[in-house]
Amino acid sequence: MTLEWQYVAHALPFLLEGTLITVEVSLLAVALGLLVGILVVLGRQSRFKILRALIIAYISIVRGTPLFIQILIVYYALPALGLDIPRFESGVIALSLNSGAYISEMIRGGLMAIPKGQLDAARAFGMRSGLIWRRITLPQVLVLILPPLTMEFTGLLKSSALLSVIGLVELTRRAQQVIGETLRSPEVWLATAALYFIMCFALGTVTRRLEKAAAAYRL
Amino acid sequence: MPFSLSIIAEAWPTFEAGLITTAIFCSVASVLGLVLAVPIALAQFSRSWPWRVSAKVLVEIVRDTPFLVQVFVIYFVFPATGIPMSSTVAGILALTIHGAVYFSESIRGAILSVPKGQVDAARAAGMSYPLTMRRIVFPQMMGYVLPPIGNQIVGLIKDSAVLSIISVPELSMAFQNVLGTTFAAPEAFVAVAVLYWLLTSAVTLVMSRLEQLTPTHRSTQEMTSLLAKADR
Amino acid sequence: MTTSGSIIRVQNLHKWFGELHVLKGIDLEVKAGEKVCIMGPSGSGKSTLLRCLNFLEEPSKGIVFLDDLPVGYIEDADGKRRRDTESNINRMRARMGVVFQSFNLWTHMTASANIVEAPIHVNGLSRQAANEKALSLLRLVGLEDKKDAYPAQLSGGQQQRIAIARALAMDPEIMLFDEPTSALDPELVGEVLAVMSELARGGMTMIVVTHDMGFASAVADRIVFMDHGQVVEEGPPSTFFQQPKNERTIQFLAKMTSRPF
């Protein structure tokens, strides 16, 4: 069989349109995931035992079940509870709930990497805990989790392909549509893989740079 | 809507079949993947660049594309080139390649974590490259390599859920079937979550057992018990 | 059997690490039974030279001969050199014992397993013969009772003595020591130097990179002083320590003797 690339050239604008949705969904998911992650970290320090137990249950469920099933649950089960959520939003919710659990672990790791002596020093200067969090802890944690966070974003670009299953027209779904029209499956799948590859490879390079920078910052 | 255990009980045969399929697919892919992972990792330390480059390219391609797209490429591109492809073969092949690449990264990391002096000493004693690997590097890296490999097998089990899309009758397919016939989302979800948990816990258990058998673990164990004695 | 009478001969050896020119044309000969101490400030290239001797580092230019056989390279008819086969390189390496600064005992093996490893798997010695040999070597270094200990259970001095026994187990024609006592606590240095002196008395050919002036003046037949990748001065300990000629040697010795330890 010979690959006929003119089909791909023809399909490329459509695929790029889907790529845009893929990026959009993943960006939103990582941003919301960061928010969820911060809330989870704060919640784990809460005085309320029930809240802490709920959070631990949430993390175990997210980490213990396939993302694919989580996506199906959010899309098919939430409407049963009377919540009518469109594809895009339910995709973002599923991805960011999934990401949040992993990001919270990154933040915890980042917090532990900050030497306790720095906080002692801040306290010795009479800084209040809110001020310490804002001026000493947070800036350092952000730098430390930036590399794993870009890695998480790369992961989301890839796992957002699963949203094609609930009919969100992102890159993978677009590819299926293009195949439906052109019936040239091999070329389109290879082109789709190439588009994912370009994005993820570029981000991988960025991550390595950030890791180096963060390592220098950490001394 | 009360939670009903009888729904799960009625759907059990479906779940059981899916559980067995997932277990078989992941076991086969893990074993094959580990076998392939060793040469992929070693090639990246090769002195000849064609080996290094081709291994690196394979690793990057697999790491930088979605697993779902890999499944589609294998399922749809191979038949077009004249290689017949069933969903079973495509599923196992996709999982194996995916696993092999991720395992190889762990193995590569573990090889790098063996101190250079250990290899120097072996080379200085006239030990050949394969002998150095077999007798010095591999035994020492076992302690470093088993925990990440365990995590990756767990990841593989979760990734295998995607195979239902090319209609492999595995656990998440069972979940979708039960969901489609009973509309009992909470029950189906709890059941499938518990079953995935069982599978991944089994892997974790086996891996921690294996870890206790590694030479590094034994030597540290002996040292800690000795230190404890000295303290007393 | 050697035509030149020297067991090790180094010819115009150069080593670059990227831009860094670490060895700048080293010539050195060591006769059988001779004890040579290589001294010099850190960064002078002495450890790199030692590692080049048994091809742990590959020389960028120049060549090392062991018994008049080139180590690591063979020359074509047209004089171009190429890398020797792995098995030939390993055969050459097995003839030289190396003792490292950081001991490098294999951490997953007991002391005796460290000693018998290469004799069994490289030289093809039977396990029984290897074990017997290990026992006599352990006796030589005074650690018979530690044969079943893992490296992590041994002190630095004990580890280094096991490392010496491990190197001797291959019946080497020459022993190379790369700062064998630099990583040790001061109170453990003596036990290692004692074993090395014992070895020297037994007639072993030795090349020792060391900072230990006491050991060098007591044991060495010849001191080779290196600085900035070159051999600056060499001679017997008496002349080297009492009448150094080169300015850099004088400076180095002044610094060494003014050290508090």
XYZ file of C-alpha atoms in Angstrom:
712
model
C 0.000 0.000 0.000
C 1.243 3.471 -0.754
C 0.441 6.280 1.591
C -1.270 9.154 -0.155
C -0.346 12.281 1.659
C -2.523 14.682 -0.350
C -5.401 13.488 1.840
C -3.504 14.660 4.864
C -2.713 18.013 3.302
C -6.413 18.356 2.637
C -7.343 17.326 6.175
C -4.724 19.359 7.974
C -6.828 22.494 8.585
C -9.518 20.310 10.195
C -6.959 18.502 12.313
C -5.446 21.801 13.441
C -8.893 22.979 14.466
C -9.153 19.901 16.656
C -5.657 20.541 18.001
C -6.815 23.931 19.204
C -9.618 22.311 21.225
C -7.138 19.755 22.618
C -4.859 22.559 23.808
C -7.780 24.556 25.171
C -9.202 21.649 27.169
C -5.782 20.713 28.533
C -4.897 24.277 29.540
C -8.192 24.720 31.358
C -7.784 21.348 33.015
C -4.276 22.045 34.279
C -5.318 25.477 35.601
C -8.366 24.058 37.386
C -6.309 21.055 38.443
C -3.823 23.396 40.116
C -6.692 25.054 41.955
C -8.064 21.675 43.037
C -4.560 20.619 44.056
C -4.072 23.668 46.278
C -7.504 23.158 47.872
C -6.708 19.503 48.485
C -3.411 20.354 50.164
C -5.097 22.942 52.357
C -7.987 20.567 53.083
C -5.615 17.852 54.221
C -4.374 20.201 56.924
C -7.932 20.883 58.042
C -9.119 20.277 61.589
C -12.159 18.375 60.312
C -11.571 14.666 60.236
C -14.398 14.053 57.780
C -12.953 16.502 55.266
C -9.551 14.843 55.529
C -11.110 11.392 55.068
C -13.106 12.579 52.042
C -9.993 14.010 50.455
C -8.050 10.813 50.968
C -10.934 8.839 49.467
C -11.003 11.208 46.484
C -7.269 10.787 45.875
C -7.463 6.989 46.165
C -10.386 6.771 43.756
C -8.741 9.024 41.187
C -5.429 7.197 41.381
C -6.972 3.736 41.620
C -9.303 3.792 38.617
C -8.648 4.386 34.921
C -9.105 7.953 33.708
C -11.209 6.517 30.911
C -13.800 5.293 33.402
C -13.692 8.573 35.310
C -14.514 10.409 32.085
C -17.451 8.094 31.390
C -18.746 8.531 34.927
C -18.624 12.321 34.787
C -20.291 12.400 31.388
C -22.960 9.730 31.845
C -23.561 9.661 35.588
C -23.772 13.345 36.463
C -26.785 13.907 34.169
C -28.497 11.108 36.061
C -28.161 13.287 39.171
C -29.991 16.026 37.318
C -26.910 17.942 36.249
C -26.869 18.590 32.535
C -23.284 19.308 31.572
C -22.143 19.789 27.974
C -19.307 17.679 26.555
C -16.607 20.301 26.745
C -17.329 21.225 30.344
C -17.686 17.654 31.507
C -14.395 16.814 29.790
C -12.665 19.672 31.579
C -14.212 18.597 34.891
C -13.117 14.987 34.503
C -9.574 15.917 33.509
C -9.108 18.565 36.191
C -10.499 16.339 38.946
C -8.049 13.690 37.823
C -5.164 16.136 37.561
C -5.968 17.792 40.869
C -5.211 14.618 42.784
C -1.815 14.256 41.136
C -1.004 17.971 41.379
C -1.773 17.952 45.100
C 0.941 15.313 45.513
C 3.362 17.539 43.578
C 2.593 20.473 45.832
C 3.116 18.328 48.918
C 6.462 17.236 47.532
C 7.376 20.858 46.823
C 6.438 21.904 50.340
C 8.576 19.174 51.832
C 11.542 20.280 49.717
C 11.641 23.666 51.429
C 14.059 23.468 54.366
C 12.328 23.935 57.702
C 15.074 26.359 58.730
C 13.770 28.954 56.285
C 10.405 28.997 58.011
C 12.119 29.177 61.401
C 14.106 32.145 60.137
C 10.939 33.874 58.899
C 9.233 33.247 62.246
C 12.279 34.579 64.056
C 11.794 37.853 62.162
C 8.246 37.998 63.461
C 6.541 37.197 60.153
C 2.961 36.002 60.515
C 2.022 32.621 59.042
C -0.006 34.204 56.225
C 2.925 36.402 55.320
C 5.336 33.442 55.481
C 3.068 31.437 53.181
C 2.808 34.309 50.700
C 6.400 35.582 50.714
C 8.522 32.535 51.546
C 6.671 29.285 50.914
C 4.499 29.925 47.865
C 7.129 31.510 45.586
C 9.470 28.580 46.195
C 6.783 25.942 45.775
C 5.679 27.483 42.490
C 9.199 27.304 41.079
C 9.630 23.753 42.338
C 6.374 22.447 40.884
C 6.671 24.251 37.554
C 8.577 21.402 35.870
C 6.222 18.637 37.058
C 3.295 20.901 36.197
C 4.415 21.248 32.574
C 4.830 17.491 32.545
C 1.263 17.168 33.830
C 0.099 19.494 31.048
C 1.852 17.262 28.506
C 0.100 14.291 30.078
C -3.246 16.074 29.733
C -2.634 16.820 26.046
C -2.274 13.078 25.593
C -5.053 11.911 27.878
C -7.522 14.459 26.476
C -7.615 12.134 23.455
C -9.941 10.013 25.598
C -12.536 12.790 25.456
C -13.161 11.722 21.850
C -15.122 8.860 23.390
C -17.731 11.222 24.840
C -17.896 12.982 21.483
C -15.850 16.094 22.196
C -14.426 17.179 18.849
C -10.810 17.547 19.811
C -7.864 16.290 17.745
C -8.561 12.566 17.977
C -12.294 12.957 17.301
C -11.492 15.277 14.394
C -9.215 12.602 13.004
C -12.045 10.079 13.186
C -14.349 12.509 11.396
C -11.796 13.144 8.671
C -11.364 9.387 8.256
C -15.123 9.038 7.994
C -15.079 11.430 5.048
C -11.870 10.410 3.271
C -11.649 6.755 4.286
C -7.868 7.171 4.425
C -7.281 5.894 7.925
C -3.488 5.183 7.965
C -2.412 8.592 6.689
C -4.721 10.478 9.004
C -3.723 8.489 12.094
C -0.043 8.990 11.362
C -0.602 12.726 10.854
C -2.588 12.903 14.089
C 0.141 11.092 15.972
C 2.653 13.542 14.476
C 0.651 16.541 15.714
C 0.538 15.134 19.259
C 4.214 14.291 19.009
C 5.233 17.810 17.997
C 3.366 19.375 20.925
C 4.518 16.878 23.529
C 8.119 16.756 22.345
C 8.366 20.547 22.415
C 6.880 20.623 25.913
C 9.283 17.896 26.995
C 12.173 20.123 25.964
C 10.668 23.010 27.922
C 10.270 20.745 30.958
C 13.923 19.728 30.865
C 14.957 23.402 30.693
C 12.704 24.237 33.633
C 14.076 21.312 35.606
C 17.590 22.646 35.131
C 16.516 26.132 36.150
C 14.675 24.814 39.211
C 17.689 22.739 40.222
C 19.874 25.850 40.096
C 17.306 27.789 42.101
C 17.196 25.078 44.736
C 21.001 25.335 45.130
C -32.049 5.709 44.271
C -30.797 3.158 46.845
C -27.493 1.425 46.332
C -28.233 -2.175 45.350
C -25.756 -4.968 45.793
C -28.006 -7.371 43.912
C -27.340 -5.431 40.705
C -23.642 -6.110 41.107
C -24.350 -9.754 41.896
C -26.461 -10.146 38.774
C -23.832 -8.476 36.616
C -21.017 -10.488 38.165
C -20.438 -12.877 35.222
C -19.871 -9.876 32.944
C -17.431 -8.286 35.381
C -15.633 -11.561 35.962
C -15.043 -12.103 32.254
C -13.750 -8.530 31.924
C -11.505 -8.898 34.955
C -9.933 -12.054 33.551
C -9.376 -10.458 30.147
C -7.732 -7.385 31.678
C -5.538 -9.594 33.875
C -4.434 -11.736 30.935
C -3.775 -8.793 28.617
C -1.764 -6.917 31.235
C 0.225 -9.961 32.363
C 1.213 -10.860 28.820
C 2.052 -7.249 27.977
C 4.067 -6.786 31.186
C 6.180 -9.865 30.611
C 6.777 -9.156 26.915
C 7.317 -5.488 27.691
C 9.961 -6.245 30.301
C 11.779 -8.556 27.919
C 11.847 -5.820 25.267
C 12.644 -3.059 27.743
C 16.120 -4.383 28.585
C 17.547 -4.058 25.053
C 15.790 -0.702 24.574
C 17.450 0.593 27.744
C 20.855 -0.894 26.964
C 20.833 0.403 23.377
C 20.824 3.928 24.754
C 24.204 3.280 26.392
C 25.660 1.739 23.238
C 28.889 3.085 21.805
C 27.494 3.010 18.264
C 25.144 5.861 17.479
C 22.584 4.043 15.262
C 21.555 1.957 18.278
C 21.412 4.977 20.547
C 19.396 7.064 18.103
C 16.867 4.416 17.127
C 16.172 3.488 20.737
C 15.797 7.159 21.658
C 13.433 7.779 18.723
C 11.244 4.835 19.712
C 11.119 6.044 23.312
C 10.214 9.598 22.329
C 7.523 8.546 19.856
C 5.791 6.361 22.409
C 6.143 8.886 25.226
C 4.949 11.840 23.182
C 1.750 10.432 21.675
C -1.507 9.410 23.369
C -1.905 5.724 24.091
C -5.306 5.822 22.386
C -3.714 7.109 19.175
C -1.048 4.401 19.399
C -3.834 1.852 19.627
C -5.524 3.330 16.559
C -2.283 3.458 14.583
C -1.603 -0.207 15.333
C -5.194 -1.256 14.747
C -5.718 0.660 11.499
C -2.305 1.256 9.929
C -0.999 -2.310 10.107
C -3.942 -3.865 8.202
C -3.478 -1.217 5.516
C 0.085 -2.406 5.006
C -1.140 -5.948 4.601
C -0.529 -7.216 8.130
C -3.782 -8.652 9.472
C -4.736 -7.288 12.871
C -7.350 -8.455 15.337
C -8.374 -6.347 18.294
C -6.709 -8.881 20.605
C -3.364 -8.709 18.808
C -3.554 -4.939 18.411
C -4.436 -4.525 22.084
C -1.623 -6.701 23.371
C 0.853 -5.190 20.921
C -0.063 -1.627 21.898
C 0.145 -2.409 25.625
C 3.442 -4.253 25.152
C 5.135 -1.448 23.228
C 3.779 1.144 25.642
C 4.969 -0.894 28.618
C 8.350 -1.707 27.068
C 9.183 1.960 26.561
C 8.120 3.056 30.033
C 9.872 0.070 31.659
C 13.001 0.852 29.653
C 13.058 4.368 31.080
C 13.000 2.933 34.605
C 15.730 0.475 33.756
C 17.825 3.238 32.209
C 17.375 5.376 35.309
C 18.300 2.471 37.556
C 21.427 1.701 35.536
C 22.433 5.351 35.884
C 21.885 5.167 39.630
C 24.481 2.413 40.058
C 27.645 4.308 41.074
C 30.258 4.519 38.323
C 32.929 3.121 40.652
C 31.099 -0.221 40.781
C 31.448 -0.562 37.017
C 35.032 0.757 37.094
C 36.000 -1.957 39.552
C 34.438 -4.645 37.374
C 36.094 -3.367 34.215
C 39.426 -3.049 35.998
C 39.167 -6.705 36.992
C 38.861 -7.591 33.324
C 35.138 -8.379 33.428
C 33.481 -8.096 30.018
C 30.528 -5.796 29.374
C 27.876 -8.546 29.521
C 29.470 -10.036 32.627
C 29.622 -6.620 34.306
C 25.958 -6.072 33.510
C 24.868 -9.517 34.655
C 26.946 -9.800 37.808
C 27.288 -6.204 39.043
C 24.855 -3.724 37.492
C 21.636 -5.763 37.248
C 21.722 -7.169 40.800
C 22.456 -3.717 42.215
C 19.770 -1.887 40.261
C 16.998 -4.328 41.224
C 16.216 -2.322 44.340
C 15.929 0.866 42.292
C 14.031 -0.628 39.402
C 11.267 -2.645 41.032
C 9.250 0.207 42.616
C 8.910 2.249 39.393
C 8.226 -0.894 37.352
C 5.469 -1.770 39.809
C 3.958 1.684 39.356
C 4.159 1.315 35.610
C 2.408 -2.048 35.621
C -0.337 -0.392 37.673
C -0.403 2.361 35.030
C -0.593 -0.271 32.310
C -3.640 -1.843 33.968
C -5.359 1.530 34.023
C -4.322 2.341 30.455
C -5.694 -0.984 29.274
C -9.193 0.410 29.903
C -8.790 2.225 26.586
C -8.767 -1.095 24.725
C -12.535 -1.299 25.055
C -12.612 1.320 22.294
C -11.312 -1.257 19.810
C -13.795 -3.675 21.425
C -11.468 -5.775 23.537
C -13.892 -7.307 26.066
C -11.946 -6.178 29.122
C -13.003 -4.763 32.473
C -14.039 -1.274 31.390
C -15.997 -2.815 28.523
C -17.807 -4.880 31.137
C -18.444 -1.678 33.068
C -19.926 -0.012 29.999
C -22.094 -3.038 29.236
C -23.437 -3.178 32.772
C -24.005 0.582 32.732
C -25.834 0.279 29.415
C -28.155 -2.503 30.548
C -28.856 -1.577 34.180
C -28.351 2.226 34.186
C -27.062 1.712 37.738
C -24.079 4.057 37.611
C -23.095 4.047 41.311
C -23.189 0.253 41.542
C -21.300 -0.272 38.306
C -18.681 2.295 39.258
C -18.116 0.870 42.731
C -17.803 -2.621 41.294
C -15.349 -1.642 38.581
C -13.315 0.526 40.969
C -12.999 -2.335 43.462
C -11.965 -4.750 40.737
C -9.265 -2.398 39.403
C -8.155 -1.869 42.979
C -7.863 -5.643 43.437
C -5.738 -5.972 40.317
C -3.404 -3.098 41.179
C -3.091 -4.211 44.809
C -2.055 -7.662 43.644
C 0.692 -6.066 41.541
C 1.847 -3.882 44.428
C 1.951 -6.892 46.744
C 3.955 -9.024 44.335
C 6.388 -6.202 43.647
C 7.096 -5.518 47.319
C 7.696 -9.259 47.838
C 10.139 -9.262 44.949
C 11.856 -6.197 46.342
C 12.633 -8.038 49.547
C 14.513 -10.644 47.541
C 16.920 -8.200 45.897
C 20.577 -8.334 46.962
C 20.721 -4.631 47.846
C 17.738 -5.036 50.101
C 19.321 -8.003 51.826
C 22.621 -6.244 52.425
C 20.919 -3.136 53.854
C 18.664 -5.345 55.980
C 21.618 -7.118 57.430
C 23.353 -3.827 58.085
C 20.367 -2.299 59.878
C 19.934 -5.352 62.064
C 23.617 -5.171 62.901
C 23.381 -1.482 63.748
C 20.372 -2.212 65.921
C 22.388 -4.836 67.782
C 25.275 -2.408 68.235
C 22.879 0.146 69.691
C 21.659 -2.222 72.351
C 60.781 -12.024 27.785
C 60.457 -8.266 27.604
C 62.774 -6.533 25.210
C 62.796 -3.192 26.977
C 62.956 -4.657 30.461
C 60.031 -2.527 31.572
C 56.634 -3.930 32.525
C 54.818 -0.648 31.878
C 55.867 1.818 29.230
C 53.915 5.007 28.564
C 54.641 6.890 25.354
C 53.637 10.498 24.748
C 50.258 10.055 26.433
C 47.651 12.790 25.951
C 44.140 13.025 27.308
C 41.522 15.615 26.558
C 38.177 15.855 28.353
C 36.410 18.015 25.794
C 38.425 21.229 25.755
C 40.339 20.332 28.871
C 43.863 19.057 28.194
C 44.473 16.866 31.239
C 47.546 14.892 30.184
C 50.079 16.653 27.996
C 52.490 14.061 26.708
C 53.444 11.700 29.508
C 56.425 9.358 29.129
C 56.979 6.815 31.857
C 58.657 3.458 32.320
C 58.227 1.084 35.223
C 60.415 -1.975 35.609
C 59.237 -5.279 37.060
C 59.398 -5.177 40.859
C 59.732 -1.408 40.932
C 57.614 0.724 43.261
C 56.725 4.092 41.796
C 54.821 6.781 43.653
C 53.098 9.453 41.602
C 52.658 12.704 43.510
C 51.365 16.108 42.610
C 48.694 18.678 43.395
C 45.055 17.799 42.770
C 44.101 18.355 39.169
C 47.597 17.540 37.965
C 46.281 14.516 36.041
C 47.827 11.767 38.138
C 44.594 9.820 38.646
C 43.734 10.157 34.957
C 47.160 8.772 34.082
C 46.568 5.788 36.346
C 43.134 5.186 34.812
C 44.669 5.353 31.329
C 47.162 2.645 32.254
C 44.486 -0.035 32.263
C 42.210 1.695 29.771
C 39.484 2.752 32.222
C 40.060 6.055 30.438
C 40.877 5.829 26.766
C 43.983 7.879 25.930
C 43.334 10.564 23.315
C 46.826 10.192 21.900
C 49.906 8.158 22.726
C 49.962 4.622 23.976
C 50.526 2.424 27.011
C 52.457 -0.835 26.735
C 52.136 -3.713 29.170
C 55.039 -6.107 28.635
C 55.601 -4.436 25.245
C 52.012 -5.124 24.194
C 49.886 -2.044 23.483
C 46.923 -1.640 25.852
C 43.564 -0.972 24.221
C 44.772 -0.181 20.734
C 46.327 -2.068 17.873
C 48.219 -0.464 15.046
C 47.333 -1.097 11.431
C 49.965 -1.704 8.793
C 49.793 1.990 7.870
C 50.415 3.039 11.450
C 46.836 4.114 12.170
C 45.629 2.883 15.512
C 42.228 1.430 16.191
C 40.483 0.095 19.232
C 41.394 -3.444 20.193
C 38.662 -6.051 20.633
C 36.807 -5.990 23.937
C 38.093 -9.408 24.926
C 41.709 -8.372 24.317
C 41.205 -5.203 26.347
C 39.700 -7.221 29.179
C 42.555 -9.703 29.032
C 45.033 -6.824 29.475
C 43.012 -5.306 32.289
C 42.886 -8.596 34.153
C 46.689 -8.552 34.342
C 46.692 -5.298 36.326
C 45.164 -4.933 39.783
C 43.486 -1.615 40.543
C 42.700 -0.202 43.977
C 40.422 2.837 43.927
C 40.211 5.859 46.168
C 36.566 5.075 46.985
C 37.205 1.304 47.355
C 34.356 0.433 44.948
C 33.624 -2.866 46.619
C 30.526 -4.373 45.034
C 27.893 -3.465 47.573
C 25.593 -6.417 46.882
C 28.277 -9.005 47.631
C 30.008 -10.130 50.811
C 33.723 -9.539 51.250
C 34.676 -13.030 50.102
C 32.206 -12.900 47.196
C 33.901 -9.674 46.087
C 37.245 -11.457 46.113
C 36.206 -14.598 44.227
C 34.009 -12.838 41.657
C 36.564 -12.065 38.944
C 38.816 -15.126 39.488
C 35.794 -17.377 38.894
C 34.059 -15.476 36.101
C 37.044 -13.984 34.276
C 39.863 -16.454 34.906
C 37.637 -19.507 35.119
C 38.977 -20.640 38.479
C 36.933 -23.301 40.257
C 34.819 -22.049 43.111
C 36.708 -24.172 45.605
C 40.123 -22.958 44.486
C 38.853 -19.363 44.475
C 37.488 -19.718 47.994
C 40.758 -21.113 49.263
C 42.620 -18.284 47.624
C 40.198 -15.743 49.091
C 40.767 -17.154 52.543
C 44.539 -16.843 52.305
C 44.222 -13.289 50.950
C 41.820 -12.368 53.745
C 44.442 -13.683 56.139
C 47.070 -11.560 54.382
C 45.037 -8.368 54.893
C 44.044 -9.442 58.397
C 40.291 -9.724 57.825
C 39.581 -13.447 57.973
C 36.713 -12.856 60.374
C 35.000 -10.447 57.958
C 34.613 -12.813 55.051
C 30.813 -12.859 55.249
C 30.393 -9.154 55.938
C 28.821 -6.847 53.373
C 30.801 -3.708 52.452
C 28.288 -1.507 54.276
C 29.189 -3.331 57.508
C 32.905 -2.585 57.169
C 34.932 0.490 58.053
C 36.641 2.385 55.249
C 39.999 0.900 56.155
C 38.571 -2.617 56.161
C 36.850 -2.026 52.838
C 40.092 -0.865 51.286
C 41.978 -3.894 52.595
C 39.292 -6.149 51.072
C 39.634 -4.173 47.828
C 43.375 -4.879 47.849
C 42.705 -8.575 48.439
C 40.181 -8.513 45.588
C 42.763 -7.044 43.214
C 45.424 -9.543 44.331
C 43.088 -12.472 43.736
C 43.630 -12.044 39.994
C 47.382 -12.676 40.401
C 48.172 -9.324 38.789
C 51.594 -8.580 37.351
C 51.323 -5.030 38.620
C 49.173 -3.212 41.162
C 47.832 0.279 40.525
C 46.712 2.313 43.546
C 44.661 5.471 42.996
C 44.977 7.543 46.188
C 44.083 4.499 48.287
C 44.019 6.335 51.617
C 42.563 9.723 50.618
C 38.986 8.780 51.455
C 39.884 7.334 54.845
C 39.644 8.808 58.308
C 43.194 9.541 59.547
C 43.156 6.764 62.150
C 42.361 4.152 59.458
C 45.156 5.123 57.052
C 47.809 3.114 58.865
C 46.186 -0.320 58.476
C 45.923 0.122 54.701
C 49.481 1.435 54.315
C 50.712 -1.520 56.381
C 49.147 -3.968 53.919
C 50.628 -2.040 50.994
C 54.094 -2.015 52.565
C 53.815 -5.759 53.144
C 52.956 -6.164 49.479
C 55.930 -4.046 48.454
C 58.271 -6.158 50.546
C 56.919 -9.224 48.753
C 58.280 -7.841 45.482
C 55.036 -6.686 43.807
C 55.388 -4.077 41.070
C 53.385 -1.073 42.254
C 52.329 2.297 40.926
C 50.810 4.372 43.696
C 49.157 7.757 43.310
C 49.410 9.204 46.790
C 49.690 12.293 48.937
C 51.296 10.321 51.746
C 54.919 11.495 51.911
C 55.802 9.077 54.704
C 54.694 6.074 52.675
C 56.344 7.401 49.517
C 59.732 7.942 51.130
C 59.614 4.575 52.909
C 58.419 2.359 50.072
C 59.029 4.046 46.712
C 62.052 3.309 44.539
C 61.183 6.373 42.533
C 58.895 9.374 42.871
C 57.253 10.864 39.815
C 56.031 14.412 40.339
C 53.248 15.669 38.086
C 51.838 19.138 37.630
C 49.438 20.504 35.001
C 49.373 17.221 33.090
C 53.132 16.861 32.773
C 55.858 14.950 34.572
C 57.866 17.762 36.108
C 60.470 15.863 38.050
C 61.339 12.286 38.989
C 63.927 10.591 41.107
C 64.551 8.399 44.144
C 62.827 9.589 47.341
C 66.048 10.749 48.944
C 66.874 13.234 46.190
C 63.236 14.091 45.537
C 62.426 15.095 49.085
C 65.801 16.512 50.106
C 67.069 18.162 46.934
C 64.104 18.959 44.690
C 65.258 20.808 41.597
C 62.106 22.086 39.965
C 60.454 25.243 41.299
C 56.986 23.684 41.279
C 58.203 20.631 43.198
C 59.729 22.876 45.845
C 56.495 24.823 46.208
C 54.431 21.620 46.415
C 56.677 20.070 49.069
C 56.647 23.265 51.088
C 52.863 23.256 51.045
C 52.672 19.568 51.952
C 55.010 19.813 54.931
C 53.296 22.913 56.298
C 49.991 21.052 56.443
C 48.700 20.583 59.956
C 48.388 16.788 59.661
